[in-house]
């Protein structure tokens, strides 16, 4: 259904760069008008930079605002206004937090996205407010990670949200799995900027189970959901991809796989007519899984596929596309490294051909759950580690160079098991993670904001 609030929606994700450019042009135009006023040159320069800085600050572009306030100070070194604004910018750039939400049962954060007011939308799952079963969970926070609103979702016997994406209309779509009468259905939820659900829809068949694990939106506002579907009357699964319109109606769906277990754990659009999914494939039962990357057109035709791995189980759980068209898939490997589960990364060129294959390993089990590309061609990964940190399983945040070499790594958490499911870059260049932490053997949803170096305030 159409939502009357769509006309009031916020900036579009894919138009953000264009809107930012238009903002700068309008600010510079206003500055030029100041320049043509009767003030002296130094005063004109000061007013010009201050005007731009003020607008950038209002739009939460803190890094750029800091640069322009500093330029203004070069013309008025003792200007109290600019000095106070620099302090305000630095405070906003320096926000870090480690917050948890939960109750007496298991709770977990999965997806996270930035909202128009500078806060965050989290989706996850809760048993604490699920009446004895699992419910989907929406949480809206402010910029400091403090709770503003929460809502439970789902009409199935068990309900699990697995992914979240912003949409071009300024809203969000979460995808997951709803279980009813021992069958799984793909579950979609449309959410507004305040963290309220607008609609929920299920898709599937009463004869086979199908699960939604990841989602990506195309420029025409349709989206692809990836996951897996049961092979009739067997325990095997095929990778499953569903093409849906912006109201959650199925356009087409595709299955890929062999005789064993196959799944599409992540998906990205490469251009208007091509998408790629990553996951794993088990070609024959009683063998081992390989990492799997597949490029397809919108009709479901395979354009290229690469199966990669060794003699043990290897799995891709995350995929990102870099600005130059390269793709990096990440997950865990038993074939490489120390023989346990090791964090695994593989880079592919724009055609899907493997370029390099690397692990980051320790003596324990380590893995990737989320990967994001950076503007400079580097990337960041979030997941878990038992090889490093504070004991048990720790949240793991890693920054890597474009060639896969480690820049830095951070372990976050305590002595019990903690894990990050999704990673997001904040407007100030820091990182935001969602997942869970364990306290007294009970998991709670967590949201963490670090600085650009992956650190919290108390560790600086």
Short mmCIF file of C-alpha atoms in Angstrom, two decimals:
data_model
loop_
_atom_site.label_atom_id
_atom_site.label_comp_id
_atom_site.label_asym_id
_atom_site.label_seq_id
_atom_site.Cartn_x
_atom_site.Cartn_y
_atom_site.Cartn_z
CA UNK A 1 0.00 0.00 0.00
CA UNK A 2 1.05 3.61 -0.55
CA UNK A 3 1.94 5.61 2.54
CA UNK A 4 0.75 9.27 2.62
CA UNK A 5 3.87 10.17 4.56
CA UNK A 6 6.14 9.40 1.58
CA UNK A 7 5.99 12.99 0.37
CA UNK A 8 7.52 14.10 3.67
CA UNK A 9 10.36 11.60 3.60
CA UNK A 10 14.00 12.56 4.24
CA UNK A 11 17.02 12.64 1.91
CA UNK A 12 17.41 9.73 -0.45
CA UNK A 13 20.32 7.44 0.16
CA UNK A 14 21.44 7.31 -3.46
CA UNK A 15 20.93 11.06 -3.96
CA UNK A 16 22.85 12.02 -0.83
CA UNK A 17 26.00 13.04 -2.69
CA UNK A 18 24.03 15.15 -5.17
CA UNK A 19 22.05 16.86 -2.41
CA UNK A 20 25.26 17.52 -0.52
CA UNK A 21 26.77 19.12 -3.64
CA UNK A 22 23.67 21.28 -4.14
CA UNK A 23 23.90 22.31 -0.50
CA UNK A 24 27.49 23.41 -0.94
CA UNK A 25 26.61 25.31 -4.14
CA UNK A 26 23.81 27.19 -2.38
CA UNK A 27 26.07 27.99 0.56
CA UNK A 28 28.85 29.23 -1.72
CA UNK A 29 26.32 31.35 -3.63
CA UNK A 30 25.21 32.94 -0.36
CA UNK A 31 28.86 33.46 0.50
CA UNK A 32 29.50 35.21 -2.79
CA UNK A 33 26.67 37.58 -2.03
CA UNK A 34 28.40 38.39 1.24
CA UNK A 35 31.63 38.83 -0.69
CA UNK A 36 30.04 41.50 -2.84
CA UNK A 37 28.92 43.45 0.21
CA UNK A 38 30.82 46.50 1.38
CA UNK A 39 32.94 44.69 4.00
CA UNK A 40 36.74 44.54 3.74
CA UNK A 41 38.40 41.46 2.28
CA UNK A 42 39.26 39.83 5.61
CA UNK A 43 35.72 40.34 6.88
CA UNK A 44 34.36 38.90 3.63
CA UNK A 45 36.57 35.83 3.97
CA UNK A 46 35.50 35.31 7.58
CA UNK A 47 31.77 35.63 6.78
CA UNK A 48 32.18 33.35 3.76
CA UNK A 49 33.76 30.50 5.73
CA UNK A 50 31.48 30.93 8.73
CA UNK A 51 28.36 30.80 6.56
CA UNK A 52 29.47 27.51 5.00
CA UNK A 53 30.54 26.09 8.38
CA UNK A 54 27.19 26.94 10.02
CA UNK A 55 25.22 25.21 7.28
CA UNK A 56 27.44 22.14 7.36
CA UNK A 57 27.08 21.97 11.14
CA UNK A 58 23.29 22.13 10.88
CA UNK A 59 23.41 19.24 8.41
CA UNK A 60 25.66 17.22 10.75
CA UNK A 61 28.62 17.26 8.34
CA UNK A 62 30.94 17.72 11.28
CA UNK A 63 34.28 16.99 9.63
CA UNK A 64 33.73 19.57 6.89
CA UNK A 65 32.24 22.08 9.35
CA UNK A 66 35.38 21.84 11.49
CA UNK A 67 37.57 22.66 8.48
CA UNK A 68 35.53 25.74 7.56
CA UNK A 69 35.35 27.04 11.15
CA UNK A 70 39.13 26.67 11.31
CA UNK A 71 39.45 28.65 8.07
CA UNK A 72 37.22 31.37 9.52
CA UNK A 73 39.46 31.55 12.60
CA UNK A 74 42.47 32.27 10.42
CA UNK A 75 40.87 35.65 9.70
CA UNK A 76 39.57 36.24 13.26
CA UNK A 77 41.86 34.23 15.57
CA UNK A 78 40.09 35.39 18.74
CA UNK A 79 36.52 35.07 17.51
CA UNK A 80 34.54 33.59 20.38
CA UNK A 81 31.69 32.30 18.19
CA UNK A 82 33.96 30.23 15.94
CA UNK A 83 35.89 28.91 18.94
CA UNK A 84 32.66 27.78 20.65
CA UNK A 85 31.37 26.21 17.46
CA UNK A 86 34.60 24.25 17.06
CA UNK A 87 34.08 22.89 20.57
CA UNK A 88 30.51 21.90 19.67
CA UNK A 89 31.68 20.19 16.48
CA UNK A 90 34.37 18.28 18.34
CA UNK A 91 31.86 17.12 20.95
CA UNK A 92 29.60 15.77 18.21
CA UNK A 93 32.52 14.14 16.43
CA UNK A 94 33.64 12.58 19.69
CA UNK A 95 30.40 10.74 20.53
CA UNK A 96 31.14 7.16 21.55
CA UNK A 97 28.94 4.76 23.48
CA UNK A 98 28.34 1.11 24.34
CA UNK A 99 24.65 0.68 25.13
CA UNK A 100 22.55 -2.41 25.72
CA UNK A 101 18.81 -3.18 25.61
CA UNK A 102 17.21 -6.33 26.85
CA UNK A 103 15.25 -8.23 29.45
CA UNK A 104 15.16 -11.58 31.16
CA UNK A 105 15.48 -13.66 27.96
CA UNK A 106 17.67 -13.61 24.85
CA UNK A 107 17.81 -10.42 22.79
CA UNK A 108 20.01 -9.59 19.79
CA UNK A 109 20.68 -6.71 17.41
CA UNK A 110 21.00 -7.52 13.71
CA UNK A 111 20.67 -4.52 11.34
CA UNK A 112 21.40 -0.85 11.91
CA UNK A 113 20.89 2.33 9.86
CA UNK A 114 21.30 6.07 10.32
CA UNK A 115 18.10 8.13 10.64
CA UNK A 116 17.56 11.68 9.40
CA UNK A 117 17.82 13.19 12.89
CA UNK A 118 21.30 11.77 13.46
CA UNK A 119 20.03 8.84 15.52
CA UNK A 120 19.92 5.14 14.71
CA UNK A 121 17.35 2.53 13.77
CA UNK A 122 18.10 -1.00 14.93
CA UNK A 123 16.30 -4.20 14.05
CA UNK A 124 16.82 -7.43 15.91
CA UNK A 125 15.06 -10.16 17.80
CA UNK A 126 13.73 -10.43 21.32
CA UNK A 127 12.52 -13.24 23.51
CA UNK A 128 12.13 -10.96 26.53
CA UNK A 129 9.02 -9.35 25.03
CA UNK A 130 8.00 -12.28 22.85
CA UNK A 131 5.49 -14.09 25.10
CA UNK A 132 7.71 -17.15 25.18
CA UNK A 133 8.81 -17.09 21.53
CA UNK A 134 10.96 -14.85 19.34
CA UNK A 135 9.65 -11.54 18.04
CA UNK A 136 11.20 -9.06 15.68
CA UNK A 137 12.36 -5.94 17.50
CA UNK A 138 12.59 -2.33 16.31
CA UNK A 139 14.59 0.14 18.39
CA UNK A 140 15.01 3.85 17.61
CA UNK A 141 17.77 5.74 19.44
CA UNK A 142 19.12 9.27 19.42
CA UNK A 143 22.64 10.18 18.30
CA UNK A 144 23.99 9.04 21.68
CA UNK A 145 22.41 5.60 21.41
CA UNK A 146 19.74 6.37 24.00
CA UNK A 147 16.33 4.74 23.60
CA UNK A 148 13.57 6.80 21.98
CA UNK A 149 11.16 4.06 20.89
CA UNK A 150 10.83 0.29 20.64
CA UNK A 151 8.31 -2.07 19.05
CA UNK A 152 7.90 -5.84 18.72
CA UNK A 153 6.78 -7.44 15.46
CA UNK A 154 5.73 -10.75 13.96
CA UNK A 155 2.67 -12.95 13.81
CA UNK A 156 4.37 -16.31 13.37
CA UNK A 157 5.20 -18.92 15.97
CA UNK A 158 8.81 -17.71 15.75
CA UNK A 159 9.97 -14.51 14.06
CA UNK A 160 13.53 -13.48 13.15
CA UNK A 161 14.75 -10.33 11.41
CA UNK A 162 18.05 -10.83 9.59
CA UNK A 163 18.83 -7.62 7.66
CA UNK A 164 17.93 -3.95 7.20
CA UNK A 165 18.40 -1.44 4.37
CA UNK A 166 17.48 2.23 3.87
CA UNK A 167 15.21 2.77 0.86
CA UNK A 168 15.08 5.49 -1.78
CA UNK A 169 11.82 6.89 -0.42
CA UNK A 170 13.48 7.77 2.89
CA UNK A 171 12.18 4.74 4.76
CA UNK A 172 13.67 1.32 5.59
CA UNK A 173 12.90 -2.32 4.80
CA UNK A 174 13.84 -5.17 7.14
CA UNK A 175 13.80 -8.78 6.00
CA UNK A 176 13.80 -12.04 7.89
CA UNK A 177 12.00 -15.31 8.46
CA UNK A 178 8.63 -16.02 10.04
CA UNK A 179 7.92 -19.59 11.12
CA UNK A 180 4.33 -20.82 11.15
CA UNK A 181 3.22 -24.44 11.53
CA UNK A 182 6.79 -25.69 11.06
CA UNK A 183 7.27 -23.86 7.74
CA UNK A 184 9.43 -20.79 7.15
CA UNK A 185 8.26 -17.79 5.14
CA UNK A 186 10.17 -14.74 3.93
CA UNK A 187 9.11 -11.82 6.12
CA UNK A 188 9.33 -8.15 5.10
CA UNK A 189 8.73 -5.05 7.23
CA UNK A 190 8.54 -1.42 6.02
CA UNK A 191 9.66 1.06 8.72
CA UNK A 192 9.59 4.85 8.95
CA UNK A 193 12.19 7.24 10.34
CA UNK A 194 10.62 7.16 13.81
CA UNK A 195 11.03 3.40 14.07
CA UNK A 196 7.36 2.53 13.47
CA UNK A 197 6.37 -0.34 11.21
CA UNK A 198 4.19 0.67 8.26
CA UNK A 199 3.43 -2.80 6.92
CA UNK A 200 4.47 -6.44 7.28
CA UNK A 201 4.26 -9.06 4.53
CA UNK A 202 5.12 -12.74 4.21
CA UNK A 203 5.95 -14.68 1.08
CA UNK A 204 6.32 -18.41 0.66
CA UNK A 205 4.66 -21.75 0.18
CA UNK A 206 2.94 -24.14 2.55
CA UNK A 207 4.91 -27.01 0.99
CA UNK A 208 8.54 -25.84 1.42
CA UNK A 209 10.39 -23.54 3.81
CA UNK A 210 12.07 -20.38 2.53
CA UNK A 211 14.13 -17.87 4.55
CA UNK A 212 15.22 -14.31 3.85
CA UNK A 213 18.78 -13.47 4.98
CA UNK A 214 19.80 -10.26 3.16
CA UNK A 215 18.37 -7.41 1.09
CA UNK A 216 19.55 -4.84 -1.47
CA UNK A 217 17.59 -2.09 -3.24
CA UNK A 218 17.92 -1.17 -6.91
CA UNK A 219 17.67 2.36 -8.34
CA UNK A 220 14.11 1.64 -9.54
CA UNK A 221 13.03 1.04 -5.89
CA UNK A 222 12.63 -2.69 -6.40
CA UNK A 223 14.76 -4.92 -4.21
CA UNK A 224 16.38 -8.33 -4.16
CA UNK A 225 16.10 -10.59 -1.10
CA UNK A 226 18.55 -13.46 -0.79
CA UNK A 227 18.37 -16.55 1.38
CA UNK A 228 17.70 -20.25 0.95
CA UNK A 229 14.78 -22.50 0.09
CA UNK A 230 14.12 -26.13 1.00
CA UNK A 231 14.46 -28.71 -1.75
CA UNK A 232 11.12 -30.53 -1.72
CA UNK A 233 10.90 -33.51 0.65
CA UNK A 234 14.60 -33.32 1.58
CA UNK A 235 16.81 -31.57 4.13
CA UNK A 236 18.83 -29.96 1.31
CA UNK A 237 18.53 -26.28 0.43
CA UNK A 238 19.08 -24.17 -2.67
CA UNK A 239 20.19 -20.56 -2.73
CA UNK A 240 17.07 -18.45 -3.26
CA UNK A 241 16.72 -14.91 -4.65
CA UNK A 242 13.44 -13.00 -4.75
CA UNK A 243 12.81 -9.83 -6.78
CA UNK A 244 10.14 -7.65 -5.12
CA UNK A 245 8.56 -4.29 -5.86
CA UNK A 246 8.57 -1.38 -3.39
CA UNK A 247 5.34 -2.61 -1.77
CA UNK A 248 6.65 -6.11 -1.06
CA UNK A 249 4.96 -7.85 -3.99
CA UNK A 250 6.90 -10.62 -5.73
CA UNK A 251 8.08 -9.89 -9.28
CA UNK A 252 10.11 -13.07 -9.81
CA UNK A 253 12.25 -15.56 -7.89
CA UNK A 254 15.17 -17.84 -8.69
CA UNK A 255 16.84 -20.92 -7.23
CA UNK A 256 20.46 -22.01 -7.57
CA UNK A 257 22.24 -25.06 -6.21
CA UNK A 258 23.37 -28.64 -6.46
CA UNK A 259 22.48 -31.71 -4.39
CA UNK A 260 23.59 -30.49 -0.98
CA UNK A 261 23.15 -27.33 1.08
CA UNK A 262 23.39 -23.97 -0.72
CA UNK A 263 22.53 -20.47 0.49
CA UNK A 264 22.82 -16.82 -0.53
CA UNK A 265 23.80 -15.04 2.67
CA UNK A 266 24.37 -11.56 1.19
CA UNK A 267 23.50 -9.58 -1.94
CA UNK A 268 24.52 -6.30 -3.63
CA UNK A 269 23.51 -4.51 -6.82
CA UNK A 270 26.41 -3.95 -9.24
CA UNK A 271 24.39 -1.73 -11.60
CA UNK A 272 20.77 -1.22 -12.66
CA UNK A 273 20.51 -4.65 -14.28
CA UNK A 274 23.03 -6.84 -12.46
CA UNK A 275 23.36 -8.10 -8.92
CA UNK A 276 25.79 -10.37 -7.11
CA UNK A 277 25.20 -12.70 -4.20
CA UNK A 278 27.67 -14.48 -1.94
CA UNK A 279 27.17 -17.42 0.35
CA UNK A 280 28.15 -21.06 0.31
CA UNK A 281 27.60 -24.17 -1.74
CA UNK A 282 27.78 -27.85 -0.82
CA UNK A 283 27.94 -29.59 -4.16
CA UNK A 284 27.40 -33.08 -2.79
CA UNK A 285 26.24 -34.32 0.64
CA UNK A 286 28.94 -35.57 2.98
CA UNK A 287 31.52 -33.19 1.49
CA UNK A 288 32.51 -29.64 2.54
CA UNK A 289 31.12 -26.18 1.82
CA UNK A 290 32.88 -23.67 -0.43
CA UNK A 291 32.53 -19.92 -0.58
CA UNK A 292 30.36 -18.94 -3.52
CA UNK A 293 30.03 -15.71 -5.54
CA UNK A 294 27.43 -15.48 -8.34
CA UNK A 295 26.69 -12.59 -10.73
CA UNK A 296 23.17 -12.54 -12.23
CA UNK A 297 20.95 -10.34 -14.37
CA UNK A 298 17.43 -9.39 -13.29
CA UNK A 299 15.99 -12.34 -15.22
CA UNK A 300 17.97 -14.68 -12.98
CA UNK A 301 20.50 -15.72 -15.61
CA UNK A 302 23.95 -16.50 -14.21
CA UNK A 303 26.57 -14.24 -15.82
CA UNK A 304 29.51 -15.59 -13.85
CA UNK A 305 30.11 -17.69 -10.75
CA UNK A 306 33.16 -18.51 -8.69
CA UNK A 307 33.46 -21.29 -6.15
CA UNK A 308 36.42 -20.88 -3.83
CA UNK A 309 37.81 -22.59 -0.76
CA UNK A 310 39.94 -25.50 0.39
CA UNK A 311 39.48 -28.99 1.74
CA UNK A 312 37.35 -28.01 4.76
CA UNK A 313 34.26 -25.86 5.29
CA UNK A 314 34.48 -22.29 3.98
CA UNK A 315 31.57 -19.84 4.08
CA UNK A 316 30.89 -16.28 2.92
CA UNK A 317 28.59 -14.32 5.23
CA UNK A 318 29.07 -10.74 3.92
CA UNK A 319 29.67 -8.96 0.62
CA UNK A 320 30.45 -5.36 -0.37
CA UNK A 321 31.14 -3.53 -3.64
CA UNK A 322 33.94 -0.97 -3.74
CA UNK A 323 33.83 2.27 -5.74
CA UNK A 324 35.93 0.86 -8.59
CA UNK A 325 33.68 -2.17 -9.05
CA UNK A 326 35.75 -4.66 -7.08
CA UNK A 327 33.90 -6.89 -4.61
CA UNK A 328 35.09 -8.30 -1.31
CA UNK A 329 33.37 -11.25 0.32
CA UNK A 330 34.10 -12.13 3.92
CA UNK A 331 33.22 -14.93 6.29
CA UNK A 332 35.12 -17.78 7.91
CA UNK A 333 37.36 -20.57 6.73
CA UNK A 334 38.53 -23.88 8.12
CA UNK A 335 40.75 -24.58 5.10
CA UNK A 336 43.25 -21.79 5.61
CA UNK A 337 44.99 -20.31 8.64
CA UNK A 338 45.34 -22.32 11.83
CA UNK A 339 42.77 -24.98 11.12
CA UNK A 340 40.12 -23.56 13.41
CA UNK A 341 37.57 -21.02 12.17
CA UNK A 342 39.54 -18.07 10.80
CA UNK A 343 38.29 -14.75 9.46
CA UNK A 344 38.39 -15.04 5.68
CA UNK A 345 38.39 -12.43 2.91
CA UNK A 346 38.41 -12.84 -0.86
CA UNK A 347 38.62 -10.00 -3.37
CA UNK A 348 37.00 -10.31 -6.81
CA UNK A 349 37.28 -8.01 -9.79
CA UNK A 350 34.22 -6.40 -11.39
CA UNK A 351 33.61 -9.55 -13.47
CA UNK A 352 33.67 -11.82 -10.43
CA UNK A 353 37.14 -13.30 -10.92
CA UNK A 354 39.14 -13.99 -7.77
CA UNK A 355 42.09 -11.63 -7.18
CA UNK A 356 43.33 -12.50 -3.69
CA UNK A 357 42.41 -14.74 -0.79
CA UNK A 358 43.48 -13.97 2.80
CA UNK A 359 42.78 -14.95 6.40
CA UNK A 360 43.34 -13.22 9.71
CA UNK A 361 43.76 -15.91 12.29
CA UNK A 362 44.57 -16.70 15.88
CA UNK A 363 44.45 -19.80 18.01
CA UNK A 364 40.68 -19.63 18.53
CA UNK A 365 37.62 -19.17 16.31
CA UNK A 366 37.22 -15.91 14.36
CA UNK A 367 34.75 -14.80 11.72
CA UNK A 368 33.25 -11.89 9.79
CA UNK A 369 29.57 -10.96 9.90
CA UNK A 370 29.54 -7.56 8.12
CA UNK A 371 31.81 -5.67 5.73
CA UNK A 372 31.68 -2.08 4.45
CA UNK A 373 33.70 -0.25 1.79
CA UNK A 374 35.48 3.03 2.55
CA UNK A 375 35.90 5.98 0.20
CA UNK A 376 39.65 5.42 -0.17
CA UNK A 377 39.25 1.81 -1.33
CA UNK A 378 39.96 0.30 2.07
CA UNK A 379 37.29 -1.56 4.04
CA UNK A 380 36.17 -2.44 7.54
CA UNK A 381 34.86 -5.71 8.97
CA UNK A 382 32.88 -6.55 12.09
CA UNK A 383 32.35 -9.98 13.58
CA UNK A 384 33.73 -12.00 16.46
CA UNK A 385 36.95 -13.45 17.85
CA UNK A 386 37.93 -15.91 20.53
CA UNK A 387 41.62 -15.60 19.62
CA UNK A 388 42.03 -12.12 21.04
CA UNK A 389 40.38 -9.85 23.57
CA UNK A 390 38.86 -10.25 26.99
CA UNK A 391 37.96 -13.94 27.13
CA UNK A 392 35.11 -15.86 25.59
CA UNK A 393 33.86 -14.50 22.27
CA UNK A 394 34.50 -10.78 21.73
CA UNK A 395 33.13 -8.29 19.22
CA UNK A 396 35.81 -7.77 16.59
CA UNK A 397 36.24 -4.58 14.54
CA UNK A 398 38.97 -4.48 11.89
CA UNK A 399 40.16 -1.81 9.46
CA UNK A 400 42.01 -3.15 6.42
CA UNK A 401 43.94 -1.63 3.54
CA UNK A 402 42.71 -2.12 -0.02
CA UNK A 403 45.10 -5.07 -0.46
CA UNK A 404 43.67 -6.85 2.60
CA UNK A 405 46.59 -5.99 4.90
CA UNK A 406 45.52 -5.28 8.47
CA UNK A 407 45.54 -1.59 9.45
CA UNK A 408 44.21 -2.09 13.00
CA UNK A 409 41.90 -4.34 15.00
CA UNK A 410 39.87 -3.75 18.15
CA UNK A 411 38.21 -6.19 20.53
CA UNK A 412 35.12 -4.97 22.36
CA UNK A 413 33.19 -6.77 25.08
CA UNK A 414 33.71 -8.58 28.36
CA UNK A 415 34.56 -12.07 29.59
CA UNK A 416 31.31 -13.64 28.31
CA UNK A 417 30.33 -14.12 24.65
CA UNK A 418 29.76 -10.98 22.55
CA UNK A 419 29.29 -10.59 18.79
CA UNK A 420 28.68 -7.90 16.13
CA UNK A 421 26.21 -8.66 13.34
CA UNK A 422 26.32 -5.42 11.35
CA UNK A 423 28.66 -2.48 10.81
CA UNK A 424 27.84 1.08 9.73
CA UNK A 425 29.99 4.16 9.19
CA UNK A 426 28.84 7.20 11.17
CA UNK A 427 28.83 10.75 9.71
CA UNK A 428 31.91 11.67 11.78
CA UNK A 429 33.94 8.78 10.36
CA UNK A 430 33.45 6.54 13.37
CA UNK A 431 31.89 3.09 13.34
CA UNK A 432 28.52 1.89 14.64
CA UNK A 433 27.93 -1.78 15.39
CA UNK A 434 24.89 -3.81 16.38
CA UNK A 435 24.91 -7.27 17.90
CA UNK A 436 24.70 -8.78 21.35
CA UNK A 437 26.61 -8.93 24.60
CA UNK A 438 26.23 -11.62 27.24
CA UNK A 439 25.71 -10.68 30.86
CA UNK A 440 25.22 -13.42 33.44
CA UNK A 441 24.58 -15.97 30.67
CA UNK A 442 21.86 -13.80 29.13
CA UNK A 443 22.30 -12.01 25.78
CA UNK A 444 21.23 -8.40 25.34
CA UNK A 445 20.97 -6.33 22.18
CA UNK A 446 23.88 -3.89 21.95
CA UNK A 447 24.63 -0.79 19.89
CA UNK A 448 28.19 0.56 19.92
CA UNK A 449 29.59 3.80 18.50
CA UNK A 450 33.38 4.16 18.23
CA UNK A 451 35.61 6.95 17.00
CA UNK A 452 37.34 6.65 13.57
CA UNK A 453 40.10 4.63 15.23
CA UNK A 454 37.65 2.04 16.53
CA UNK A 455 38.03 3.22 20.12
CA UNK A 456 35.57 4.15 22.86
CA UNK A 457 36.07 7.29 24.95
CA UNK A 458 37.45 5.47 27.95
CA UNK A 459 40.14 3.77 25.84
CA UNK A 460 41.52 6.91 24.15
#
